[in-house]
Coordinates of C-alpha atoms in Angstrom, one line a residue:
M1 CA 172.4 113.7 68.2
V2 CA 168.5 113.4 67.6
F3 CA 167.0 116.1 65.1
H4 CA 165.2 118.2 68.5
V5 CA 163.3 121.4 67.8
M6 CA 162.6 122.9 71.2
L7 CA 159.2 125.8 70.6
V8 CA 159.1 128.4 73.5
P9 CA 155.6 129.4 73.6
T10 CA 156.8 132.0 75.9
L11 CA 159.5 133.5 77.8
G12 CA 157.4 134.4 80.8
C13 CA 156.9 133.0 83.5
P14 CA 155.2 133.2 86.9
S15 CA 158.0 132.1 89.2
N16 CA 160.7 133.9 89.9
C17 CA 164.1 131.8 90.5
S18 CA 167.0 133.4 91.8
Y19 CA 169.8 132.1 89.0
C20 CA 167.2 132.1 86.9
W21 CA 168.7 133.3 83.0
S22 CA 165.7 132.4 80.4
S23 CA 162.4 134.1 81.6
E24 CA 161.7 137.7 80.5
V25 CA 158.7 140.3 82.2
D26 CA 155.5 140.8 79.4
S27 CA 157.0 138.4 76.7
D28 CA 154.8 137.6 73.8
L29 CA 152.4 134.2 73.3
M30 CA 153.3 132.5 70.2
S31 CA 150.1 132.5 67.9
I32 CA 149.0 129.2 66.4
E33 CA 149.8 130.3 63.2
T34 CA 153.3 130.3 64.0
V35 CA 153.1 126.6 65.2
E36 CA 151.2 126.2 61.3
E37 CA 153.9 128.0 59.8
V38 CA 156.4 125.7 61.7
V39 CA 155.2 122.6 60.4
K40 CA 155.0 123.9 57.1
W41 CA 158.6 125.1 57.3
L42 CA 160.3 121.3 58.8
K43 CA 157.4 119.8 56.0
N44 CA 160.6 119.4 53.5
F45 CA 163.3 121.4 55.5
R46 CA 165.2 117.5 56.8
D47 CA 164.2 114.1 56.4
D48 CA 165.3 112.8 60.0
T49 CA 162.3 111.8 62.7
V50 CA 162.3 115.1 64.7
T51 CA 161.2 115.3 68.5
F52 CA 159.5 118.8 69.8
T53 CA 160.2 119.8 73.2
F54 CA 158.1 122.6 74.5
H55 CA 160.0 124.9 76.5
G56 CA 160.0 128.4 78.3
G57 CA 160.0 130.5 80.1
E58 CA 156.8 128.5 81.3
P59 CA 154.8 127.3 78.8
L60 CA 151.6 126.2 79.8
L61 CA 151.3 129.7 79.8
A62 CA 150.2 129.3 76.7
G63 CA 146.9 128.2 77.7
F64 CA 144.7 124.7 76.7
D65 CA 143.4 126.0 73.3
F66 CA 147.1 126.1 72.4
Y67 CA 147.9 122.8 73.1
K68 CA 144.8 121.4 72.0
K69 CA 145.4 122.9 68.6
A70 CA 148.8 122.2 68.7
L71 CA 149.2 118.8 69.5
P72 CA 147.6 117.5 66.2
L73 CA 148.6 120.3 63.7
I74 CA 152.2 118.9 64.6
K75 CA 151.3 115.1 65.2
K76 CA 149.4 114.9 62.0
G77 CA 151.3 117.4 59.7
L78 CA 154.5 115.4 59.8
E79 CA 153.4 112.3 60.6
H80 CA 156.0 111.0 58.2
L81 CA 159.0 112.5 60.6
K82 CA 157.4 110.1 63.5
P83 CA 157.4 113.2 65.5
A84 CA 157.8 112.7 69.5
L85 CA 156.7 115.1 71.7
A86 CA 157.7 116.8 75.5
L87 CA 157.4 119.4 77.6
Q88 CA 159.5 121.4 80.2
T89 CA 157.3 123.2 83.0
N90 CA 157.0 124.2 86.4
L91 CA 153.7 122.4 86.5
W92 CA 151.6 125.7 88.5
N93 CA 149.7 126.0 85.7
L94 CA 149.0 122.1 85.1
T95 CA 145.3 121.8 85.2
P96 CA 143.7 117.7 84.7
E97 CA 142.2 118.9 81.6
M98 CA 145.8 119.4 80.0
A99 CA 146.8 116.8 82.1
E100 CA 144.3 114.4 80.3
L101 CA 145.5 116.3 76.7
F102 CA 149.4 115.3 77.3
S103 CA 148.4 111.6 78.2
E104 CA 146.9 111.4 75.2
Y105 CA 149.7 112.4 73.5
N106 CA 152.2 110.3 75.5
I107 CA 154.1 113.2 76.5
P108 CA 157.1 113.0 79.3
I109 CA 157.6 116.2 81.3
G110 CA 160.6 117.7 82.6
S111 CA 160.0 120.2 86.0
S112 CA 162.5 120.9 88.4
I113 CA 162.5 121.1 92.0
D114 CA 166.3 122.1 93.5
G115 CA 165.3 119.5 97.1
P116 CA 163.7 120.0 100.6
E117 CA 161.4 122.6 100.8
E118 CA 162.7 125.7 102.4
L119 CA 166.1 124.2 100.3
N120 CA 163.7 125.1 97.1
N121 CA 162.0 128.0 98.1
Y122 CA 165.3 129.8 99.0
Q123 CA 166.4 129.7 95.4
R124 CA 163.2 129.3 93.9
G125 CA 161.3 131.7 95.7
E126 CA 158.5 131.2 98.5
G127 CA 155.7 128.7 97.7
Y128 CA 157.1 127.0 94.7
Y129 CA 157.7 124.3 96.5
K130 CA 153.8 123.7 97.0
K131 CA 152.9 124.9 92.9
T132 CA 155.0 122.3 91.9
M133 CA 153.7 119.1 93.7
K134 CA 150.6 120.0 93.6
G135 CA 150.6 120.1 89.9
Y136 CA 153.1 116.7 90.2
E137 CA 150.2 115.0 91.7
I138 CA 147.7 116.0 88.8
A139 CA 150.0 114.8 86.2
K140 CA 151.0 111.5 88.3
S141 CA 147.3 111.1 88.6
H142 CA 147.0 110.9 84.6
N143 CA 149.6 108.7 84.6
L144 CA 152.7 111.1 83.0
K145 CA 156.0 110.3 83.4
V146 CA 157.8 113.4 85.3
S147 CA 161.1 113.7 85.7
F148 CA 163.4 116.7 87.9
I149 CA 165.8 118.8 86.9
C150 CA 167.6 119.2 90.3
T151 CA 169.9 122.8 90.4
F152 CA 173.0 122.8 92.4
T153 CA 174.1 126.3 93.1
S154 CA 177.2 127.5 95.3
H155 CA 174.6 127.4 97.8
S156 CA 172.8 123.9 97.7
I157 CA 176.1 121.9 97.0
N158 CA 176.1 121.9 100.8
Y159 CA 173.3 120.0 101.0
K160 CA 173.7 117.5 98.6
E161 CA 173.7 114.5 100.6
D162 CA 169.7 116.4 101.5
I163 CA 169.0 116.7 98.7
L164 CA 170.3 113.2 96.6
N165 CA 168.1 111.5 100.1
Y166 CA 165.0 114.2 99.5
F167 CA 164.8 112.5 95.5
I168 CA 165.3 108.8 97.3
E169 CA 162.7 109.1 99.5
N170 CA 160.2 110.6 97.5
G171 CA 160.9 108.3 94.6
L172 CA 161.8 110.7 92.2
T173 CA 164.0 111.0 88.9
L174 CA 166.8 113.1 88.9
K175 CA 168.3 115.5 86.5
L176 CA 171.5 117.4 88.0
H177 CA 171.7 120.8 86.5
P178 CA 175.0 123.2 87.9
S179 CA 173.5 126.8 88.5
L180 CA 175.7 128.8 85.4
P181 CA 176.5 132.2 84.8
S182 CA 173.9 134.0 82.7
M183 CA 174.4 136.0 79.7
R184 CA 171.4 138.0 80.8
D185 CA 172.6 138.6 84.5
E186 CA 174.2 141.9 86.0
N187 CA 176.1 139.5 88.7
P188 CA 176.2 136.1 86.8
E189 CA 178.6 134.6 89.0
E190 CA 176.4 134.9 92.5
W191 CA 174.7 131.2 92.2
A192 CA 176.8 129.7 89.8
L193 CA 179.1 126.2 90.7
S194 CA 182.6 126.0 90.5
P195 CA 183.9 123.6 88.0
E196 CA 185.9 121.4 90.3
E197 CA 182.7 121.6 92.9
Y198 CA 180.9 120.2 90.1
G199 CA 183.6 118.0 89.4
E200 CA 183.5 116.7 93.1
L201 CA 179.5 116.1 92.9
L202 CA 179.2 114.0 89.8
V203 CA 181.8 111.9 91.7
Y204 CA 180.1 112.2 94.7
L205 CA 176.3 111.1 92.9
L206 CA 178.3 108.2 91.0
D207 CA 179.1 106.7 93.8
Q208 CA 176.0 107.3 95.3
Y209 CA 174.3 106.4 92.6
L210 CA 175.6 102.6 92.4
E211 CA 174.8 102.1 96.1
H212 CA 171.5 103.5 95.1
M213 CA 170.5 102.1 91.8
D214 CA 167.5 99.8 92.2
E215 CA 165.9 103.3 94.5
I216 CA 166.8 106.5 92.1
E217 CA 167.8 107.1 88.7
I218 CA 170.3 110.0 88.3
M219 CA 170.2 110.6 84.5
N220 CA 173.2 112.6 84.0
I221 CA 175.2 109.8 85.4
D222 CA 173.7 107.9 83.3
N223 CA 174.5 109.6 80.3
L224 CA 177.8 109.8 81.2
A225 CA 178.7 106.4 81.5
K226 CA 177.1 105.5 78.3
S227 CA 179.4 108.9 76.5
V228 CA 182.2 106.5 77.7
F229 CA 181.0 103.3 76.8
R230 CA 180.2 104.5 73.4
R231 CA 182.6 106.4 72.6
R232 CA 179.9 109.6 71.7
G233 CA 178.0 112.2 73.4
T234 CA 174.4 111.0 74.4
V235 CA 172.9 114.5 75.4
C236 CA 173.9 117.7 73.5
T237 CA 176.3 119.2 75.9
F238 CA 178.8 116.6 74.7
V239 CA 177.9 116.6 70.7
D240 CA 178.3 119.1 68.0
C241 CA 174.7 120.4 68.4
M242 CA 174.6 123.1 65.4
G243 CA 171.9 121.7 62.6
D244 CA 170.6 119.4 65.1
T245 CA 168.8 121.4 67.5
F246 CA 167.1 124.5 66.9
A247 CA 164.7 126.9 69.4
I248 CA 161.7 128.3 67.9
G249 CA 160.8 131.9 69.8
P250 CA 157.2 133.0 70.5
D251 CA 157.5 135.3 66.9
G252 CA 158.9 132.1 64.9
S253 CA 162.6 133.3 65.0
I254 CA 165.2 130.5 64.6
Y255 CA 167.8 130.3 66.9
P256 CA 170.6 127.3 67.8
C257 CA 169.1 126.5 70.9
Y258 CA 166.3 127.4 74.2
R259 CA 169.2 128.8 76.2
F260 CA 169.2 131.8 73.4
V261 CA 166.0 132.5 72.6
G262 CA 165.3 136.4 73.4
M263 CA 168.4 137.5 72.6
L264 CA 168.5 138.7 69.3
E265 CA 171.7 138.8 67.8
Y266 CA 171.5 134.7 67.8
V267 CA 168.6 135.0 65.5
M268 CA 169.3 132.7 62.1
G269 CA 166.3 133.1 60.5
N270 CA 162.7 133.1 60.8
V271 CA 159.6 130.4 60.2
Y272 CA 157.6 132.6 58.4
D273 CA 160.4 132.7 55.7
H274 CA 161.0 128.9 55.6
P275 CA 164.7 129.0 55.8
T276 CA 166.8 125.8 54.0
M277 CA 169.7 124.5 56.1
D278 CA 172.1 126.2 54.1
D279 CA 170.1 129.6 54.5
L280 CA 170.6 129.2 58.4
A281 CA 174.3 127.8 57.7
K282 CA 174.6 131.9 56.4
S283 CA 173.7 133.4 59.6
Q284 CA 175.8 135.0 62.1
P285 CA 174.9 132.6 65.0
W286 CA 175.1 129.7 62.5
K287 CA 179.0 130.7 61.8
L288 CA 180.3 131.4 65.7
L289 CA 178.9 127.9 66.8
Q290 CA 181.0 126.6 64.1
E291 CA 184.5 129.0 64.9
F292 CA 183.2 127.3 68.2
K293 CA 183.8 123.9 66.5
E294 CA 186.8 124.0 64.7
Y295 CA 187.8 125.8 68.1
V296 CA 187.9 122.6 69.9
D297 CA 189.1 120.4 67.0
V298 CA 192.3 122.4 67.7
E299 CA 192.0 123.0 71.4
C300 CA 191.1 119.7 72.5
K301 CA 192.6 117.1 69.9
K302 CA 195.1 116.4 72.4
C303 CA 192.5 115.2 75.2
T304 CA 191.3 111.9 75.9
Y305 CA 188.0 112.6 75.8
I306 CA 187.2 114.7 73.0
K307 CA 184.9 112.1 71.4
F308 CA 182.3 112.2 74.2
C309 CA 182.7 115.6 75.5
R310 CA 183.3 117.9 71.9
G311 CA 184.3 121.2 74.0
G312 CA 181.4 120.7 75.9
C313 CA 177.9 123.2 75.5
P314 CA 179.2 126.5 73.5
Y315 CA 176.4 128.5 75.3
N316 CA 178.3 127.8 78.9
A317 CA 181.7 128.7 76.7
L318 CA 180.1 131.7 75.1
A319 CA 178.7 133.0 78.3
I320 CA 181.8 134.0 79.9
T321 CA 183.7 135.3 77.3
D322 CA 180.9 138.1 76.1
A323 CA 180.5 136.0 73.3
E324 CA 183.8 135.0 72.1
V325 CA 185.2 132.2 70.9
E326 CA 188.3 132.0 73.5
G327 CA 187.6 129.1 75.6
V328 CA 185.3 125.5 75.8
D329 CA 182.7 124.9 78.2
P330 CA 184.3 126.1 81.8
H331 CA 182.9 123.0 83.4
C332 CA 185.4 121.1 81.6
T333 CA 187.5 120.2 84.5
A334 CA 184.5 119.2 86.0
Y335 CA 183.9 116.6 82.6
K336 CA 187.6 115.3 83.3
R337 CA 186.9 114.6 86.5
I338 CA 183.8 112.1 85.9
F339 CA 185.3 111.2 82.5
K340 CA 188.3 109.8 84.1
E341 CA 186.3 108.3 87.2
I342 CA 184.0 106.2 84.9
T343 CA 186.7 105.0 82.4
D344 CA 189.5 104.2 85.3
R345 CA 186.7 102.3 87.1
A346 CA 185.7 100.5 84.2
T347 CA 189.7 99.5 83.2
V348 CA 189.6 97.9 86.4
E349 CA 186.8 96.0 86.6
M350 CA 187.4 94.6 83.1
L351 CA 191.2 93.8 84.0
S352 CA 189.5 91.8 87.0
G353 CA 186.9 90.2 85.5
S354 CA 184.4 91.7 88.1
G355 CA 182.6 93.6 84.9
M356 CA 182.4 90.6 82.2
V357 CA 178.6 89.6 81.5
G358 CA 178.1 86.4 82.9
N359 CA 180.5 86.6 85.8
S360 CA 178.6 85.1 88.7
K361 CA 181.1 87.0 91.2
R362 CA 180.0 90.4 89.3
N363 CA 178.4 93.1 90.9
K364 CA 175.1 94.2 90.5
N365 CA 176.0 97.9 90.8
S366 CA 179.0 98.0 88.9
I367 CA 179.9 100.4 86.5
M368 CA 179.8 98.6 83.7
S369 CA 176.0 97.4 84.6
L370 CA 175.8 101.1 84.7
M371 CA 176.8 101.7 81.1
L372 CA 174.8 99.0 79.7
K373 CA 171.5 99.9 81.7
G374 CA 169.5 100.4 79.0
S375 CA 170.9 98.5 76.0

């Protein structure tokens, strides 16, 4: 797991997605002084290279002047850590001026679209689709790489073929996200995708990916296949993330992850105090996530996939238990389903010889080719 710091300039957001769990009306904006303190804090915090992701809410609400100052502060102030930069945004507020700046710093962009316009707007609000696509066109015109998170809900799972075809036909990179219960929502289960449905969806996408690998990139399937091949998780959902991932809220508060930002009980410290790793480890949120890690070590020790699953995401687990460590990620059933599917298919390929590198009869889009993709 690489060192990852998520900067959340605001929890405010102009959109109103039905299943959202990360926005907050009237949220403050991060000041440039807070960014300066982040840089001071991290100068001697640890020696690893670091990736910064601007997240939200909607991070572009911070405005052009904020990024014009913040980006060079981070790149120059932490030059010894070789900082990489990324951005997660709905693209509504992207201007040509901003896009030019982000292009200068080679910033990849993640955005969100749930499929065809009518379906997307049903879940994310009227007008969402056109506003995001307008921003997408600006990003493309400045040669910015954009990938899209597609949130599958209890509603949209019924249209999975339409959604996949939409992404293929429009040449869009797909990153799948299952709708989750929220710690903030009064009706957290309304849009949530069941573990069984999620498992079926992952297998469906695996099958389709093997047929259409030349036409689309499905980031989740790539990562799942690599996890099986390398015998370790390759994204934060499937690793012990505590100590390698932090999120900074608008006021400089430090959280374990962006999903917890704004929840005061998960504040670990503040960048203005320049805490050490030992200081953060004394906080209650750190202890809670450490408890989750130890729980996984005991409860999942006989699971075939523990090394490359690690119980899934702690936030997902805590969201359904009122912040008590009483179980693993509720999508455990789905993870087992797709990990078994990939493992079994790879085994069959290897035993038959069809997955061997150099085999002239090898299927171009075999499981093994998927595992080795990008290696």
